[in-house]
Amino acid sequence: MRIAVLVKDVPDLVEELELDESGRGLAVDDLSYVPSEWDDQALEEALLLKEASGAHVSAVALDTGDVDNMLYTALAKGADRAVKLVGDYDRTLPGRQRARILADYLAGAGYDLVMTGVQAVDDLDGQIAGLLGGMLGWPHASVVRDVAVDSGAVRFVQEYAGGRMAEFRSSTPLVLGVQAAKKPPRYVPIARIRQVSRSAALEEVEAGGSPSESLAAIERLYRPEAQGHATMWDGDAEQVAAALVALLDEQHLRS
Amino acid sequence: MTLRTMLMAATIVVALASVGVFSVRGRAIWTVLRRTRPVVRWDRIGERLLSVGTQVFGHRRMVRIPLSGILHYFIFSGFVVLLLDIVGTIGQVFRPGFGIGPWLSLAVDVWVALVLVGVLMAVYNRAVLRPARFHGSDERDAYMILVLIAIIVVGIVVHESFYPVVAASFFHVADPSLKSEFLGNGLYHVWQNLGWTTPTAGLVGYTVGYLMDIGVVFAFLAYLPYSKHFHILLAVPNIFFRNLRPIGELVESPPDETMAIRSFDDMRWKDVLDLFTCTECGRCQDVCPAYAAGQPLSPKMVILDLRDRLVSDWGRSEADAPPLAGGAVSREALWACTTCGACQQACPVFIEHVPKIAGLRAALLEDGDVDPAAQKVLVAWERQGNSFGQPARKRPEWAKGLEFPIRDARKEPVDWLWFVGDFAALDPRAREMTPVVGELLHRAGVDFGILYEAEVNSGNDALRIGEYGLFETLAQKNLKVLEKATFQRVFTTDPHSLNALKNEYRKFGFDKPVFHYTEAFLALIQEGRLPVSPVPIRATYHDPCYLGRWNHITEAPRELLRVLGVDLREMPRHGEQSFCCGAGGGRIWMDESGIVERPANQRIREALALPGITHFVVACPKDVSMFHAAATALGVDDRLRVTDVTELLAAAVGLRATPLPAAMAMGASE
Amino acid sequence: MGPIIVVVEMQSDAMSPASAELLSRARQLARAQSTRVVALGFGEAARGALGSSGADDAFLAAGADAYVPTQAEAALRQVLQETAAGLVLLPNTTMGMDLGAATAAAEGRPMVAYATSLAAVEGGAFKATSQVYGGKLVAEVAVPEGSVVTVLPGSWPADEAVSGTTPVRDLVVAGESPMELVRTIEPDTGDVDITRADVLVSVGRGIQDPDNLELADELAEALGAVVSCSRPVVDAGWLPRARQVGKSGQTVKPKLYLALGISGAPEHLQGMKDSEIIVAINSDPTAPIFEVAHYGATCDILELMPILTERLGGAD
Ligand SMILES: Cc1cc2nc3c(=O)[nH]c(=O)nc-3n(C[C@H](O)[C@H](O)[C@H](O)COP(=O)(O)OP(=O)(O)OC[C@H]3O[C@@H](n4cnc5c(N)ncnc54)[C@H](O)[C@@H]3O)c2cc1C
Ligand SMILES: Cc1cc2nc3c(=O)[nH]c(=O)nc-3n(C[C@H](O)[C@H](O)[C@H](O)COP(=O)(O)OP(=O)(O)OC[C@H]3O[C@@H](n4cnc5c(N)ncnc54)[C@H](O)[C@@H]3O)c2cc1C
Ligand code: SF4
Ligand code: SF4
């Protein structure tokens, strides 16, 4: 089984999200970036699959900025190959166009299974797994867990609201948007990543310029402060506890 | 064949066999040593010799446990005297008439008696007192050695006693004087009374005595490298080659690729020497907080298990052999270590446990085997630069409520650069004290500044978790701003940061003096810059491992407390022999399952045993949360107040009221 | 403008609330843009729901009873080829994530995900607001005619009553499906039913360490409440799946929802925002949970929980 895991980095939500002057986008240069948490899950699931049934795992990223470290990390964790799709684009490239570039690459790259995070915090114009499925005309599914190889086909579980799930079996090629790996993503020491970055090379694939896609335009990006914000209780833990107890009493909610 | 020829032949055969058996093991060890990593331990010869003097001939660490120290001194010194006997006895056989003179002969007999007393004390210690530290040691080996030693010294007296009988006939020595050999002489008189002075009796008696002595000596020599008693030969070099650099420095120079220990080749030669020097005395186990907490870690067993593994295949493991980390030493044991260093401090032969444990941890980490909570902290350090996963901009938020602005050391020169540290900046409880430190400095007129959001965790704990790369990344981030800033000295409240900045950053060329706040405030008070009035409380002081043990700062905090008028009472374990709170080495973030009783709780109980103590004074932001939690868990927080030195300083200068335990506070208000 | 297509999802033999919400808004938008509403459902069980959907027309892709992503996608694309849709609406659920992006990409239509509001604008287009960056930002998006929009469930109320019956046409989907359903897995109800509790003490990743759950248990006991949680707490194996609130967990409506260290990601909000009173404690004042909470505070939950427990007279 040849698996491609698509990885990307997204702004770290722990830090303040600064907006740019236009008010339509983020100040991309002022933010700190972290690997998208669901992509991490997808990579882990792929590596577990490799350990269980011997797949060949490639990590694939679009060169929109500092993605080298993310790819070396994937190699250090156990991926067999790292592919960087280079071209003239930056972090502001919309997801839809990213998907097109990825689809063009994946169409002829001979993978059986493409795994990626179920979503990312910035995929306003659609989740990558679905976009790729549509562009490539391959079967695909989102919110997936428990992926397994089953005599040339792939089995996986899809999650629905209320804790319901269903198990499917699909022929390949197949695209899966992974929700959670069987185990939390593994840690890889920084020294190991550096070692890999010295000894292994990233495979660079020329992927051309930004394709044209029909897009919905963002007119404004803002913090949702304005709406019904909670009444905030000030003070330390003691005062907050007191306010909460008063609320409980007022609502007759104390048992 | 005469008796002489026979004994000479036997001596040569036994000696050759012994040297042969010895060198088989010796060569094997040498082969392993040659493949290990280098480390310089030939420098500062004078200091090294001095330390051999105090530690070997002065038994400095040994006498911390008096009974063991004394009995060992008897036996140890007996070995020195035994050398005289060997020369004398073999000389007697090979060159008739040879002797070592009356004085040395007297010494031999005196020490024969002392050694026998020592052996009896040792048997009493092992069989009757049975200290827990021997748990896991090879008892058979220990008794075997004691028996061999007893046979040798008894043999000395036996062949001495028959010497007058055989002297004339076999050695052609006319006047065999046994004046100073009082034991041999005494026994000779016994033989006389029994009538065992015939030539045959003499021949048999002397031969038996000679073989008990010289024969067993050579057997002993052959046995040594196969036993814990190898320390007889290796203790001196092991102490000579001890670490004389600042001991707080875990990694001397940046490792080539990784600090992980996967095979014995990844160890430094001194680490392998350590394994064969271990005496199995268990002093390290006795002081280990993880062991005391019921965790599956004993520093002694780490050394012994590594040694046994090395001896089992001489470092040429098959590919499918269990790994060192997680095999020879279990992962649970490795992750249980708080890196407190108590083991190294207690070891009479200066074995270095912590570098081995950290190296083995690094190997686990490379395989992704790390506690999930600790993993989250590693990721937070890498991303946000602090263990709390808080945004960097939150780091200086504690300074907001102050009435004066704190200087930005990135932008203007300052005298003191305050390295705040994660806990002091972000832990909700520890953070309460941080502005008070600022106020105190301000009051003393100190020109100080902080690095604001540019400061990241020092990396001390990351390194001890085995994550050298992350340590280096964090260090480089700090050094980048530190190098641009202008300042004279570094000031910190956090012993972990202090250790990193003082000892671990040296390898990157950072050499500014680093002071702990207890040292700094003591100096300010002594210079009259911070007038204090007495804080009359009775308190005990807990030495943080990274302050006391790893950086030898034990006097300044005590002097400071005395200057503040505190009635200081010491817990039994204090100073460099302090007992760890359990938080170090990343333990504060790890799973606590397997802990029977938290070290911090044991420590609080140790303090409670002191009469009339109302305050448990700490000097580390992590200790504030560890011991506060412990006192709460034991339900004694109403009578024992966990107090940071800062709170006492604040009270002494009139910034805050004296912190009192609830029970006393109530009494005061009534 | 072509019709507005609404893809209807079933939930235990009835139309899901999210689908009803979409149909309500679709009817309003259709009036504004003078067009029709066409509903699409999958499986025989959806026939009744489609008939009373209030849509002008409906298609039923019969065949397999349960949802199979490839079959559903083929059906939707077939409908789109038959009708020049002016807008395609899906709930932003698993189904919406499967079908929305794929259909948009395959058909070359623009796509907007995570919408929480949708309105018609002059000239036959629409305008949406979407939650992005874990709910920390809101994007206002111009939605061109023909777009595919997935809407977060609960974004607006559904109309109370729907009159009339909708003619349901059977859709025969051609072709083999590369994907087959092996089995369906019913939710693990576990030890407690969090949907029945009056008060929920709900913990998120802010709990930091499984050991700290003890603090939440004690608080819940003192409150007579039940402990629930956000998804990462379940994924870490700290609490059973039955305790999870949100999109892929339970939807709860307690009298009081106490959110402790939960950031308020849209997927979580989806499961609890209709609670009567929401109190959120989170050290980050910009956490989106405060947008839906009635009361909030920014203290440390690890500090607050024991204090609160003590005040409530528990854990002595
Ligand atoms: C590494 C580590 C891990 C830990 N893990 C856990 C864990 O898993 N689980 C756990 O429970 N603890 C854990 N702790 C301990 C934790 O830090 C606290 O010590 C613990 O939460 C108990 O403290 P507390 O808040 O109850 O007590 P305190 O901190 O003493 O707080 C009691 C508070 O109640 C206030 N108070 C007193 N009387 C009243 C009153 N009548 N009305 C209102 N307020 C009053 C006091 O002012 C005080 O603020 C851990 C600690 C460490 C360091
Ligand atoms: C298809 C899909 C389905 C999903 N379904 C669900 C679902 O059903 N339910 C669900 O919950 N999630 C679901 N998610 C996940 C969701 O996107 C978020 O990742 C998740 O809700 C975040 O959980 P959290 O708020 O606990 O963690 P975080 O987002 O990490 O938030 C933790 C919060 O705790 C705060 N905090 C940290 N320490 C403290 C402290 N000491 N005191 C106070 N506050 C503190 C932080 O400021 C932060 O805001 C789903 C995701 C996908 C893609
Ligand atoms: S450093 Fe401390 S915890 Fe670790 S083995 Fe030594 S004594 Fe035990
Ligand atoms: S390591 Fe040192 S202290 Fe520990 S048993 Fe060996 S000799 Fe004794």
mmCIF file of C-alpha atoms in Angstrom, chain B residues 465-555:
data_model
loop_
_atom_site.group_PDB
_atom_site.id
_atom_site.type_symbol
_atom_site.label_atom_id
_atom_site.label_comp_id
_atom_site.label_asym_id
_atom_site.label_seq_id
_atom_site.Cartn_x
_atom_site.Cartn_y
_atom_site.Cartn_z
ATOM 1 C CA ILE B 465 14.101 14.492 30.095
ATOM 2 C CA GLY B 466 16.710 13.510 27.500
ATOM 3 C CA GLU B 467 15.715 16.061 24.844
ATOM 4 C CA TYR B 468 19.077 17.655 24.066
ATOM 5 C CA GLY B 469 17.875 19.158 20.784
ATOM 6 C CA LEU B 470 15.025 20.970 22.457
ATOM 7 C CA PHE B 471 17.324 22.159 25.232
ATOM 8 C CA GLU B 472 19.656 23.580 22.624
ATOM 9 C CA THR B 473 16.820 25.245 20.722
ATOM 10 C CA LEU B 474 15.563 26.920 23.894
ATOM 11 C CA ALA B 475 19.073 27.883 24.977
ATOM 12 C CA GLN B 476 19.793 29.444 21.598
ATOM 13 C CA LYS B 477 16.583 31.466 21.739
ATOM 14 C CA ASN B 478 17.541 32.836 25.145
ATOM 15 C CA LEU B 479 21.150 33.397 24.172
ATOM 16 C CA LYS B 480 20.109 35.350 21.121
ATOM 17 C CA VAL B 481 18.438 37.985 23.297
ATOM 18 C CA LEU B 482 20.913 37.690 26.141
ATOM 19 C CA GLU B 483 23.793 38.388 23.783
ATOM 20 C CA LYS B 484 22.146 41.565 22.555
ATOM 21 C CA ALA B 485 21.264 42.818 26.016
ATOM 22 C CA THR B 486 23.680 44.764 28.212
ATOM 23 C CA PHE B 487 23.851 43.634 31.824
ATOM 24 C CA GLN B 488 26.362 42.719 34.510
ATOM 25 C CA ARG B 489 24.794 39.715 36.169
ATOM 26 C CA VAL B 490 21.854 37.369 35.996
ATOM 27 C CA PHE B 491 19.373 37.116 38.823
ATOM 28 C CA THR B 492 16.802 34.373 39.178
ATOM 29 C CA THR B 493 14.432 32.888 41.721
ATOM 30 C CA ASP B 494 14.339 29.555 39.956
ATOM 31 C CA PRO B 495 17.119 27.060 40.753
ATOM 32 C CA HIS B 496 16.415 25.143 37.539
ATOM 33 C CA SER B 497 16.968 28.234 35.410
ATOM 34 C CA LEU B 498 19.963 29.093 37.546
ATOM 35 C CA ASN B 499 21.489 25.713 36.885
ATOM 36 C CA ALA B 500 21.001 25.971 33.140
ATOM 37 C CA LEU B 501 22.325 29.520 32.863
ATOM 38 C CA LYS B 502 25.239 28.907 35.171
ATOM 39 C CA ASN B 503 26.329 25.449 34.101
ATOM 40 C CA GLU B 504 24.679 24.327 30.890
ATOM 41 C CA TYR B 505 24.987 27.542 28.866
ATOM 42 C CA ARG B 506 28.757 27.599 29.364
ATOM 43 C CA LYS B 507 29.213 25.277 26.435
ATOM 44 C CA PHE B 508 27.734 27.998 24.240
ATOM 45 C CA GLY B 509 30.088 30.606 25.650
ATOM 46 C CA PHE B 510 27.748 32.259 28.156
ATOM 47 C CA ASP B 511 29.778 33.269 31.184
ATOM 48 C CA LYS B 512 27.931 36.046 33.018
ATOM 49 C CA PRO B 513 27.712 35.513 36.773
ATOM 50 C CA VAL B 514 24.376 34.045 37.852
ATOM 51 C CA PHE B 515 22.904 34.620 41.295
ATOM 52 C CA HIS B 516 20.038 33.067 43.143
ATOM 53 C CA TYR B 517 17.737 35.544 44.841
ATOM 54 C CA THR B 518 18.705 34.244 48.252
ATOM 55 C CA GLU B 519 22.330 35.170 47.526
ATOM 56 C CA ALA B 520 21.381 38.501 46.000
ATOM 57 C CA PHE B 521 19.031 39.621 48.767
ATOM 58 C CA LEU B 522 21.494 38.526 51.433
ATOM 59 C CA ALA B 523 24.105 40.764 49.840
ATOM 60 C CA LEU B 524 21.646 43.663 49.526
ATOM 61 C CA ILE B 525 20.716 43.397 53.182
ATOM 62 C CA GLN B 526 24.345 43.110 54.256
ATOM 63 C CA GLU B 527 25.193 46.176 52.162
ATOM 64 C CA GLY B 528 22.455 48.016 54.015
ATOM 65 C CA ARG B 529 20.404 48.584 50.887
ATOM 66 C CA LEU B 530 17.399 46.756 52.190
ATOM 67 C CA PRO B 531 16.674 47.486 55.857
ATOM 68 C CA VAL B 532 14.870 44.590 57.509
ATOM 69 C CA SER B 533 13.115 44.075 60.787
ATOM 70 C CA PRO B 534 12.974 40.633 62.363
ATOM 71 C CA VAL B 535 10.431 37.991 61.386
ATOM 72 C CA PRO B 536 10.267 35.950 64.560
ATOM 73 C CA ILE B 537 9.084 32.571 63.357
ATOM 74 C CA ARG B 538 10.437 29.086 63.876
ATOM 75 C CA ALA B 539 11.020 27.521 60.528
ATOM 76 C CA THR B 540 12.817 24.810 58.682
ATOM 77 C CA TYR B 541 14.379 25.289 55.296
ATOM 78 C CA HIS B 542 14.209 22.886 52.372
ATOM 79 C CA ASP B 543 17.196 22.919 50.044
ATOM 80 C CA PRO B 544 16.070 22.646 46.427
ATOM 81 C CA CYS B 545 18.163 20.000 44.624
ATOM 82 C CA TYR B 546 19.212 22.363 41.861
ATOM 83 C CA LEU B 547 20.334 24.959 44.365
ATOM 84 C CA GLY B 548 21.902 22.979 47.167
ATOM 85 C CA ARG B 549 23.157 19.761 45.685
ATOM 86 C CA TRP B 550 23.870 20.721 42.118
ATOM 87 C CA ASN B 551 25.128 24.239 42.832
ATOM 88 C CA HIS B 552 26.349 24.015 46.415
ATOM 89 C CA ILE B 553 24.305 27.072 47.440
ATOM 90 C CA THR B 554 23.281 26.028 50.927
ATOM 91 C CA GLU B 555 24.743 28.719 53.157
#
